[in-house]
Amino acid sequence: MLHIKCPHCGMRSQNEFSYGGDASVKRPELNKEISDEEWDNFVYNRKSLRGKHLELWQHLYGCRQWIKVERDTSTHEIFNTYKADEEIS
Amino acid sequence: MQKYSIFNLVKNAFSNHENWDLAWKDPTPKEEYDVVIIGGGGHGLATAYYLAKEHNITKVAIIEKGWIGGGNVGRNTTIIRSNYMHDENALFSEFGMDLWRKMSQDLNYNVMFSPRGIINLAHSDSQMNAYARRGNSMRLNGIDAVLLNREQVKEIIPMADFSEDVRFPIFGGLMQPSAGTARHDAVAWGYARQADSMGVDIIQNCEVTGFDVTAGKINGIRTSRGNIKTKKVGLCVAGSTNILAEKLNMTLPIETHLLQACVSEPVKPILDRVVTFGAGHFYISQSDKGEMVMGGDLDGYNSYAQRGNLPTLQHVLTEGIAMMPFLSKLKMLRTWGGIMDMSMDGSPIIDKTHIDGLYLNCGWCYGGFKATPASGWTFAHTIAQDRVHELNAGFSLNRFSSGHLIDEKGLGTKTWIS
């Protein structure tokens, strides 16, 4: 079982979280000319990296906050967790 | 090639079965091939077989990083069905059902196809209505479908929980009598043996490290066992699709996820159908050895690990016990995981790409095994003729941008929507 450290609540079991997918995906900016390709990349296309993957999780059965988790998709090792609006260097 | 027959079986018995030919060779890669198929799983092997058989293209190599049959074709729950509502999936899968019925004779290899029928259980009136609609759509496409009421289901699977005070009582079900199971390893081995006998090189322990693309055309691939020249490359790598796509600078509407399955200890025959739970995601059948073969949801997060976590397994088996309480008495024998190429609409992709000579076969989600023959057949056609067949025309790569999604269940990678 994964243990995810919620930046707000501390270390919790995977059962309290739900997954929200790739956190590096950016929504195209509104009020700008947006091409079909940009929408495709936002809605459908994913890199689905093997190795380090920055992803969104929601602490659904806890504080209900969305967080970012840096996890290895081939070993399931979790390196770091961040608040949703935290800048990651 | 040595034919497998009762005569040869008896003949070889006299020499203690020590003189059988190897089922396929272990060639070193040649310098050039007409077609290179990457991925020696069920779909790749079937593609090579149909390239040779239907299109007379035999200068073909299958490049496999591990060993054939070691990936998803050896890690599934062996279910074969065509109970789809949308035309694209229904016609494609039903075409595959025909190939399944003939497969043992066609390959001269007993794949133990067992058309025992699949029952999708319904747990509400509205679900019965939805199943009636799906059943009617199936029948319009020539697929057998029978809507069963509660009593009829009880007659077929009396071991299920038919109490009325449970959370999800059984209202009835939709049955496809011609659906069933097959011996998954035999499918891989059967295709491999026939493809090999027609001249296909099956190259194992060979990893693809790169592609030679010039001016939008494929010229060859780079592998851990040297460079190979070719004008046509077919990708059949399921959960590893994104890894190879990255080497081609392509980003695909695919995410790689982990799906677990498990078998119980073997018990005496109790279940002679494939049954799915309608209020969640759980399916079960009994293998010829007597094990209960079970599976369900994805683990739910991107993963390339071929092993899963317990929360999902617990969730899936809870559904199983709700459906068939006797399962709680069984000991678990094995659990395993495979990595799935989950497409964004839950339907596959068999198409050409923007790179000339590069063909894509991926996005099989939960349903790769049953699609093996139809996928191989249509992919071989797409590669040989350089155009899609009408059976896989709907499985296009650009359907995501054009809006022609095949949202069979309205879910792809996002399991929590179901």
Coordinates of C-alpha atoms in Angstrom, one line a residue:
Chain A
M1 CA 0.0 0.0 0.0
L2 CA 1.2 3.5 -0.8
H3 CA 1.7 5.9 2.1
I4 CA 1.3 9.5 0.9
K5 CA 2.4 12.4 3.0
C6 CA -0.3 15.0 2.8
P7 CA 1.4 18.5 3.1
H8 CA -1.6 19.5 5.3
C9 CA -2.2 16.4 7.4
G10 CA 0.9 14.3 7.4
M11 CA 1.5 10.7 6.4
R12 CA -1.7 8.9 5.5
S13 CA -2.7 5.7 3.8
Q14 CA -3.4 5.5 0.1
N15 CA -7.0 4.6 0.9
E16 CA -7.7 8.2 1.9
F17 CA -6.7 9.6 -1.5
S18 CA -8.0 9.6 -5.0
Y19 CA -5.9 10.1 -8.1
G20 CA -6.1 13.1 -10.4
G21 CA -3.5 12.3 -13.1
D22 CA -0.5 14.1 -14.6
A23 CA 0.1 17.4 -12.8
S24 CA 2.3 18.9 -15.5
V25 CA -0.7 19.3 -17.9
K26 CA -1.6 23.0 -18.2
R27 CA -5.0 24.2 -19.3
P28 CA -4.7 26.6 -22.3
E29 CA -5.1 30.2 -21.3
L30 CA -8.6 31.6 -21.8
N31 CA -9.3 34.6 -24.0
K32 CA -6.5 33.6 -26.4
E33 CA -6.5 32.0 -29.7
I34 CA -6.3 28.3 -28.9
S35 CA -5.5 25.6 -31.6
D36 CA -7.1 22.2 -31.7
E37 CA -3.7 20.7 -31.0
E38 CA -3.5 22.7 -27.8
W39 CA -6.9 21.4 -26.7
D40 CA -5.9 17.8 -27.6
N41 CA -2.8 18.1 -25.6
F42 CA -4.7 19.4 -22.6
V43 CA -7.7 16.9 -22.8
Y44 CA -6.3 13.7 -24.2
N45 CA -2.6 13.4 -24.9
R46 CA -0.3 12.3 -22.0
K47 CA 3.4 11.6 -21.7
S48 CA 2.7 8.8 -19.2
L49 CA 6.3 8.8 -18.1
R50 CA 8.1 5.8 -16.7
G51 CA 10.1 6.9 -13.7
K52 CA 9.6 10.2 -12.0
H53 CA 6.1 11.5 -12.5
L54 CA 4.5 14.6 -11.0
E55 CA 0.9 13.9 -10.4
L56 CA -2.3 15.3 -8.7
W57 CA -3.9 13.5 -5.8
Q58 CA -6.8 14.6 -3.7
H59 CA -7.0 13.9 0.0
L60 CA -10.6 13.0 -0.5
Y61 CA -11.3 11.2 2.8
G62 CA -9.2 13.7 4.8
C63 CA -8.8 17.4 4.3
R64 CA -10.2 17.2 0.7
Q65 CA -7.2 19.3 -0.6
W66 CA -5.7 18.6 -3.9
I67 CA -1.9 18.0 -3.7
K68 CA 1.0 17.3 -6.0
V69 CA 3.0 14.1 -5.5
E70 CA 6.3 13.2 -7.1
R71 CA 6.3 9.4 -7.5
D72 CA 8.2 6.8 -9.5
T73 CA 5.8 5.0 -11.8
S74 CA 8.0 1.9 -12.1
T75 CA 8.8 1.4 -8.4
H76 CA 5.9 3.3 -6.7
E77 CA 8.4 5.2 -4.6
I78 CA 7.2 8.6 -3.5
F79 CA 9.9 11.2 -3.4
N80 CA 8.1 14.3 -2.3
T81 CA 4.7 15.9 -1.9
Y82 CA 3.6 19.5 -2.4
K83 CA 0.7 21.8 -1.9
A84 CA -1.3 22.3 -5.0
D85 CA -0.2 25.9 -5.5
E86 CA 3.4 25.3 -4.4
E87 CA 6.1 26.2 -6.9
I88 CA 8.3 23.3 -7.7
S89 CA 11.9 24.1 -8.6
Chain B
M1 CA 6.9 -28.0 -39.5
Q2 CA 5.8 -31.1 -37.5
K3 CA 2.1 -31.3 -37.4
Y4 CA 0.5 -31.9 -34.0
S5 CA -1.8 -34.8 -34.3
I6 CA -2.8 -38.0 -32.5
F7 CA -0.7 -39.9 -34.9
N8 CA 2.5 -37.9 -34.2
L9 CA 1.7 -38.0 -30.5
V10 CA 1.6 -41.8 -30.5
K11 CA 4.7 -42.0 -32.7
N12 CA 6.7 -39.7 -30.4
A13 CA 5.6 -41.7 -27.4
F14 CA 7.9 -44.5 -28.6
S15 CA 10.9 -42.1 -28.2
N16 CA 9.7 -40.7 -24.9
H17 CA 8.7 -37.5 -26.5
E18 CA 12.4 -36.5 -26.8
N19 CA 12.4 -35.9 -30.5
W20 CA 9.8 -33.2 -31.0
D21 CA 10.9 -30.2 -33.1
L22 CA 11.3 -26.9 -31.3
A23 CA 8.1 -25.0 -31.8
W24 CA 10.0 -21.9 -33.0
K25 CA 13.6 -21.0 -33.7
D26 CA 15.9 -18.5 -32.0
P27 CA 17.3 -16.6 -35.0
T28 CA 19.8 -13.7 -34.9
P29 CA 18.4 -10.6 -36.4
K30 CA 19.0 -10.1 -40.2
E31 CA 20.1 -6.8 -41.6
E32 CA 16.8 -6.0 -43.3
Y33 CA 13.2 -7.0 -43.1
D34 CA 10.1 -6.0 -45.1
V35 CA 8.1 -5.5 -41.8
V36 CA 9.3 -5.3 -38.2
I37 CA 6.7 -5.9 -35.5
I38 CA 7.8 -4.5 -32.1
G39 CA 6.3 -6.6 -29.3
G40 CA 6.0 -10.4 -29.2
G41 CA 2.8 -10.6 -27.3
G42 CA -0.5 -12.0 -28.6
H43 CA -1.2 -9.0 -30.9
G44 CA 2.3 -8.8 -32.4
L45 CA 2.5 -12.6 -33.0
A46 CA -1.0 -12.6 -34.5
T47 CA 0.0 -9.7 -36.8
A48 CA 3.0 -11.5 -38.0
Y49 CA 1.0 -14.6 -38.6
Y50 CA -1.7 -12.8 -40.7
L51 CA 1.0 -10.8 -42.6
A52 CA 2.4 -14.2 -43.7
K53 CA -0.9 -16.0 -44.2
E54 CA -3.2 -13.3 -45.7
H55 CA -0.7 -11.0 -47.4
N56 CA 2.2 -13.4 -48.2
I57 CA 4.7 -11.1 -46.5
T58 CA 7.1 -13.4 -44.7
K59 CA 10.3 -11.3 -44.5
V60 CA 9.0 -10.2 -41.1
A61 CA 10.7 -9.9 -37.7
I62 CA 9.1 -9.8 -34.3
I63 CA 11.3 -7.9 -31.8
E64 CA 10.6 -8.7 -28.2
K65 CA 12.4 -7.2 -25.2
G66 CA 11.6 -10.1 -22.9
W67 CA 10.2 -13.4 -24.0
I68 CA 7.1 -14.1 -26.0
G69 CA 4.1 -14.7 -23.9
G70 CA 5.7 -13.0 -20.9
G71 CA 3.6 -9.8 -21.0
N72 CA -0.1 -9.2 -21.0
V73 CA -0.9 -12.3 -23.1
G74 CA 0.3 -14.3 -20.2
R75 CA -1.3 -12.0 -17.5
N76 CA -4.9 -11.7 -18.4
T77 CA -8.1 -13.5 -17.3
T78 CA -8.6 -15.2 -20.7
I79 CA -12.1 -13.9 -21.4
I80 CA -13.3 -13.7 -25.0
R81 CA -16.5 -11.8 -25.8
S82 CA -18.1 -9.4 -28.3
N83 CA -20.9 -8.0 -26.1
Y84 CA -20.4 -4.4 -27.3
M85 CA -23.0 -1.8 -28.1
H86 CA -21.2 0.5 -30.5
D87 CA -20.8 -0.7 -34.1
E88 CA -17.0 -0.2 -34.2
N89 CA -16.3 -2.4 -31.2
A90 CA -19.2 -4.9 -32.0
L91 CA -18.3 -5.7 -35.6
F92 CA -14.6 -5.8 -34.9
S93 CA -15.1 -8.2 -31.9
E94 CA -17.6 -10.4 -33.6
F95 CA -15.2 -10.8 -36.6
G96 CA -12.7 -11.9 -33.9
M97 CA -15.2 -14.4 -32.5
D98 CA -15.2 -16.2 -35.8
L99 CA -11.4 -16.4 -35.8
W100 CA -11.5 -17.7 -32.2
R101 CA -13.9 -20.5 -33.2
K102 CA -11.5 -21.6 -36.0
M103 CA -8.3 -20.9 -34.2
S104 CA -7.3 -24.4 -32.9
Q105 CA -7.7 -25.9 -36.4
D106 CA -6.2 -22.9 -38.1
L107 CA -3.1 -22.9 -35.9
N108 CA -2.9 -26.7 -35.4
Y109 CA -2.6 -25.9 -31.8
N110 CA -5.3 -26.5 -29.1
V111 CA -6.1 -23.1 -27.7
M112 CA -8.8 -24.7 -25.6
F113 CA -11.4 -22.2 -26.7
S114 CA -14.4 -22.8 -24.4
P115 CA -17.5 -20.8 -25.5
R116 CA -19.2 -21.1 -22.1
G117 CA -21.1 -17.8 -22.2
I118 CA -20.7 -14.6 -20.3
I119 CA -23.4 -13.2 -18.0
N120 CA -23.3 -9.5 -17.0
L121 CA -25.4 -9.2 -13.9
A122 CA -27.9 -6.3 -13.5
H123 CA -28.8 -4.9 -10.1
S124 CA -31.6 -2.4 -10.8
D125 CA -34.5 -1.9 -13.2
S126 CA -32.6 0.8 -15.0
Q127 CA -29.6 -1.5 -15.5
M128 CA -32.0 -4.1 -17.0
N129 CA -33.2 -1.4 -19.4
A130 CA -29.6 -0.5 -20.3
Y131 CA -28.8 -4.2 -20.9
A132 CA -31.9 -4.6 -23.0
R133 CA -30.7 -1.8 -25.2
R134 CA -27.2 -3.2 -25.4
G135 CA -28.6 -6.7 -26.1
N136 CA -30.7 -5.3 -28.9
S137 CA -27.8 -3.4 -30.4
M138 CA -25.7 -6.6 -30.3
R139 CA -28.4 -8.6 -32.1
L140 CA -28.7 -6.0 -34.8
N141 CA -25.0 -6.6 -35.4
G142 CA -25.5 -10.3 -35.6
I143 CA -24.2 -11.1 -32.1
D144 CA -26.1 -13.4 -29.8
A145 CA -27.5 -11.8 -26.7
V146 CA -30.1 -13.1 -24.3
L147 CA -31.7 -10.9 -21.6
L148 CA -32.2 -13.1 -18.5
N149 CA -34.6 -12.4 -15.6
R150 CA -33.8 -13.1 -12.0
E151 CA -35.1 -16.7 -12.1
Q152 CA -33.3 -17.5 -15.3
V153 CA -30.0 -16.3 -13.9
K154 CA -30.6 -18.2 -10.7
E155 CA -31.0 -21.4 -12.7
I156 CA -27.6 -20.9 -14.4
I157 CA -25.6 -19.6 -11.4
P158 CA -27.4 -20.8 -8.2
M159 CA -24.2 -20.2 -6.2
A160 CA -24.6 -16.4 -6.5
D161 CA -26.3 -14.4 -3.7
F162 CA -30.0 -14.1 -4.6
S163 CA -31.1 -12.8 -1.3
E164 CA -33.4 -9.7 -1.5
D165 CA -32.0 -7.8 1.4
V166 CA -28.5 -7.3 0.0
R167 CA -27.1 -3.9 -1.1
F168 CA -27.1 -5.0 -4.8
P169 CA -29.8 -7.6 -5.4
I170 CA -29.6 -9.5 -8.7
F171 CA -32.4 -8.3 -11.0
G172 CA -31.3 -10.3 -14.0
G173 CA -28.5 -10.2 -16.6
L174 CA -27.4 -10.0 -20.1
M175 CA -25.8 -13.2 -21.5
Q176 CA -23.8 -13.7 -24.6
P177 CA -23.9 -17.5 -25.0
S178 CA -21.1 -17.7 -27.6
A179 CA -18.5 -15.8 -25.4
G180 CA -16.1 -17.8 -23.3
T181 CA -12.4 -18.3 -22.5
A182 CA -9.3 -19.8 -24.0
R183 CA -5.9 -20.9 -22.9
H184 CA -4.0 -17.7 -23.1
D185 CA -0.4 -19.1 -23.3
A186 CA -1.5 -21.5 -26.1
V187 CA -2.7 -18.5 -28.2
A188 CA 0.8 -16.9 -28.0
W189 CA 2.6 -20.2 -28.6
G190 CA 0.2 -21.3 -31.4
Y191 CA 0.7 -18.0 -33.3
A192 CA 4.4 -18.0 -32.7
R193 CA 4.8 -21.6 -34.0
Q194 CA 2.8 -20.9 -37.2
A195 CA 4.4 -17.5 -37.9
D196 CA 7.9 -19.1 -37.4
S197 CA 7.1 -21.9 -39.8
M198 CA 6.1 -19.4 -42.5
G199 CA 9.5 -17.6 -42.2
V200 CA 8.9 -15.0 -39.5
D201 CA 11.9 -14.3 -37.3
I202 CA 10.9 -14.2 -33.6
I203 CA 13.7 -12.3 -31.9
Q204 CA 13.6 -12.4 -28.2
N205 CA 15.7 -10.6 -25.5
C206 CA 16.0 -7.7 -27.9
E207 CA 15.2 -4.2 -26.8
V208 CA 14.3 -1.4 -29.2
T209 CA 16.4 1.6 -28.4
G210 CA 15.5 4.0 -31.2
F211 CA 14.1 4.6 -34.6
D212 CA 15.6 5.9 -37.8
V213 CA 13.2 8.4 -39.2
T214 CA 14.3 10.7 -42.1
A215 CA 12.0 13.1 -43.9
G216 CA 8.9 11.7 -42.2
K217 CA 9.7 8.2 -43.3
I218 CA 10.8 5.2 -41.2
N219 CA 14.0 3.6 -42.4
G220 CA 14.8 1.3 -39.6
I221 CA 15.1 0.6 -35.9
R222 CA 17.9 0.5 -33.5
T223 CA 18.0 -2.4 -31.0
S224 CA 20.2 -3.9 -28.3
R225 CA 21.2 -6.5 -30.9
G226 CA 22.1 -4.1 -33.7
N227 CA 20.4 -1.9 -36.3
I228 CA 17.7 -3.3 -38.5
K229 CA 16.6 -1.8 -41.8
T230 CA 13.0 -1.7 -42.7
K231 CA 10.4 0.4 -44.4
K232 CA 7.5 -0.7 -42.2
V233 CA 7.3 -0.9 -38.4
G234 CA 4.3 -2.0 -36.4
L235 CA 4.1 -1.0 -32.7
C236 CA 2.3 -3.7 -30.6
V237 CA 3.7 -3.0 -27.2
A238 CA 0.6 -2.4 -25.0
G239 CA 1.7 -0.8 -21.7
S240 CA 5.1 0.2 -23.2
T241 CA 3.5 2.3 -26.0
N242 CA 4.3 5.6 -24.4
I243 CA 7.9 4.7 -23.8
L244 CA 8.4 4.0 -27.5
A245 CA 6.3 7.0 -28.5
E246 CA 8.6 9.2 -26.6
K247 CA 11.5 8.0 -28.8
L248 CA 9.4 9.1 -31.8
N249 CA 8.5 12.5 -30.2
M250 CA 4.9 11.5 -30.2
T251 CA 2.5 12.1 -27.3
L252 CA -0.5 9.8 -27.4
P253 CA -4.0 9.7 -25.9
I254 CA -2.7 6.8 -23.8
E255 CA -1.8 6.3 -20.1
T256 CA -0.2 3.2 -18.7
H257 CA -2.0 1.8 -15.7
L258 CA -1.8 -1.3 -13.6
L259 CA -4.4 -4.0 -13.6
Q260 CA -4.4 -6.9 -11.2
A261 CA -5.9 -10.3 -11.4
C262 CA -5.8 -13.3 -9.1
V263 CA -6.7 -17.0 -8.8
S264 CA -7.9 -18.9 -5.9
E265 CA -6.9 -22.4 -4.9
P266 CA -8.3 -25.0 -7.3
V267 CA -11.7 -26.4 -6.3
K268 CA -14.2 -28.8 -7.9
P269 CA -16.2 -27.5 -10.8
I270 CA -18.8 -25.0 -9.6
L271 CA -19.0 -22.2 -12.1
D272 CA -19.3 -23.0 -15.8
R273 CA -19.8 -19.4 -17.1
V274 CA -18.0 -16.1 -17.0
V275 CA -19.9 -13.8 -14.7
T276 CA -19.5 -10.1 -14.1
F277 CA -20.8 -8.0 -11.2
G278 CA -22.9 -5.2 -12.5
A279 CA -22.6 -2.8 -9.5
G280 CA -18.9 -2.5 -9.7
H281 CA -16.0 -4.0 -11.7
F282 CA -15.5 -7.7 -10.9
Y283 CA -15.4 -10.7 -13.2
I284 CA -14.9 -14.3 -12.5
S285 CA -14.6 -17.7 -14.3
Q286 CA -13.3 -21.1 -13.3
S287 CA -10.2 -22.4 -15.1
D288 CA -9.9 -26.0 -16.3
K289 CA -7.6 -26.6 -13.3
G290 CA -10.4 -25.5 -11.0
E291 CA -9.0 -22.2 -9.9
M292 CA -11.4 -19.3 -9.7
V293 CA -10.0 -16.6 -12.0
M294 CA -10.9 -13.1 -10.9
G295 CA -10.2 -9.5 -11.8
G296 CA -11.6 -6.0 -11.6
D297 CA -10.5 -2.4 -11.5
L298 CA -7.3 -0.7 -12.3
D299 CA -5.1 0.3 -9.3
G300 CA -6.0 3.8 -10.5
Y301 CA -2.7 5.6 -10.9
N302 CA -0.1 5.6 -13.6
S303 CA 2.2 2.6 -13.2
Y304 CA 4.7 0.6 -15.1
A305 CA 5.2 -1.9 -12.2
Q306 CA 3.9 -5.3 -13.0
R307 CA 2.7 -5.7 -9.5
G308 CA -0.2 -4.1 -7.7
N309 CA -1.2 -2.9 -4.3
L310 CA -3.6 -4.5 -1.8
P311 CA -6.3 -1.8 -1.5
T312 CA -7.6 -2.4 -5.1
L313 CA -7.4 -6.2 -4.6
Q314 CA -9.4 -5.9 -1.4
H315 CA -12.0 -3.7 -3.1
V316 CA -12.4 -6.0 -6.1
L317 CA -12.7 -9.1 -3.9
T318 CA -15.2 -7.4 -1.7
E319 CA -17.4 -7.1 -4.8
G320 CA -16.8 -10.7 -5.6
I321 CA -17.9 -11.9 -2.2
A322 CA -21.0 -9.7 -2.4
M323 CA -21.8 -11.5 -5.6
M324 CA -20.8 -15.0 -4.7
P325 CA -20.4 -15.4 -0.9
F326 CA -18.7 -18.8 -1.1
L327 CA -15.6 -17.1 -2.4
S328 CA -14.8 -15.9 1.1
K329 CA -14.0 -19.5 2.0
L330 CA -11.3 -19.9 -0.7
K331 CA -7.6 -19.3 -0.2
M332 CA -5.9 -17.1 -2.7
L333 CA -3.3 -18.9 -4.7
R334 CA -1.7 -16.2 -6.9
T335 CA -2.1 -12.5 -7.7
W336 CA -0.3 -10.7 -10.5
G337 CA -0.4 -7.4 -12.4
G338 CA 0.0 -6.3 -15.9
I339 CA 0.5 -2.8 -17.4
M340 CA -2.4 -1.6 -19.6
D341 CA -2.4 0.9 -22.4
M342 CA -5.5 2.8 -21.3
S343 CA -6.9 5.0 -24.0
M344 CA -8.9 8.1 -23.2
D345 CA -12.2 6.8 -24.5
G346 CA -11.7 3.1 -23.5
S347 CA -11.4 1.9 -27.1
P348 CA -8.3 0.8 -29.0
I349 CA -6.2 2.5 -31.7
I350 CA -5.2 0.6 -34.9
D351 CA -4.0 3.1 -37.4
K352 CA -1.3 4.7 -39.5
T353 CA 0.6 7.6 -38.0
H354 CA 2.0 10.8 -39.3
I355 CA 5.3 9.0 -39.9
D356 CA 5.3 7.1 -43.2
G357 CA 5.7 3.4 -42.5
L358 CA 5.0 3.6 -38.8
Y359 CA 1.8 1.8 -37.7
L360 CA 0.2 1.9 -34.3
N361 CA -1.7 -0.7 -32.4
C362 CA -2.5 0.2 -28.8
G363 CA -5.1 1.4 -26.3
W364 CA -6.5 -2.0 -25.5
C365 CA -7.5 -1.2 -21.9
Y366 CA -9.2 -4.1 -20.2
G367 CA -9.9 -6.0 -23.5
G368 CA -6.7 -6.9 -25.2
F369 CA -6.8 -10.6 -24.9
K370 CA -10.1 -11.3 -26.6
A371 CA -9.1 -8.9 -29.4
T372 CA -5.9 -10.8 -30.2
P373 CA -7.0 -12.4 -33.6
A374 CA -9.0 -9.5 -34.9
S375 CA -6.3 -7.0 -33.9
G376 CA -3.6 -9.1 -35.6
W377 CA -5.8 -9.6 -38.7
T378 CA -6.7 -5.9 -39.1
F379 CA -3.3 -4.6 -38.2
A380 CA -1.7 -7.0 -40.7
H381 CA -4.1 -5.6 -43.3
T382 CA -3.3 -2.0 -42.3
I383 CA 0.5 -2.6 -42.6
A384 CA 0.4 -4.7 -45.8
Q385 CA -2.0 -2.4 -47.7
D386 CA -0.9 0.8 -46.1
R387 CA -4.5 1.6 -45.4
V388 CA -7.0 0.8 -42.6
H389 CA -9.5 -2.0 -43.1
E390 CA -13.2 -1.0 -42.6
L391 CA -13.2 -3.1 -39.4
N392 CA -10.6 -0.9 -37.7
A393 CA -11.4 2.4 -39.5
G394 CA -13.2 3.6 -36.4
F395 CA -10.1 2.9 -34.2
S396 CA -8.3 5.9 -35.6
L397 CA -5.7 8.0 -33.8
N398 CA -7.3 11.3 -34.9
R399 CA -10.7 10.5 -33.5
F400 CA -9.7 12.3 -30.3
S401 CA -9.2 15.6 -32.1
S402 CA -12.1 15.1 -34.5
G403 CA -14.5 14.2 -31.8
H404 CA -15.4 10.7 -33.1
L405 CA -14.8 9.0 -29.8
I406 CA -16.0 5.5 -29.2
D407 CA -17.1 5.9 -25.7
E408 CA -18.4 2.4 -25.1
K409 CA -18.6 2.8 -21.4
G410 CA -17.8 6.5 -21.1
L411 CA -14.5 5.8 -19.3
G412 CA -10.9 5.3 -20.2
T413 CA -8.1 6.1 -17.8
K414 CA -10.5 7.8 -15.4
T415 CA -11.9 4.8 -13.6
W416 CA -13.4 6.9 -10.9
I417 CA -16.0 8.2 -13.3
S418 CA -17.7 4.8 -13.7

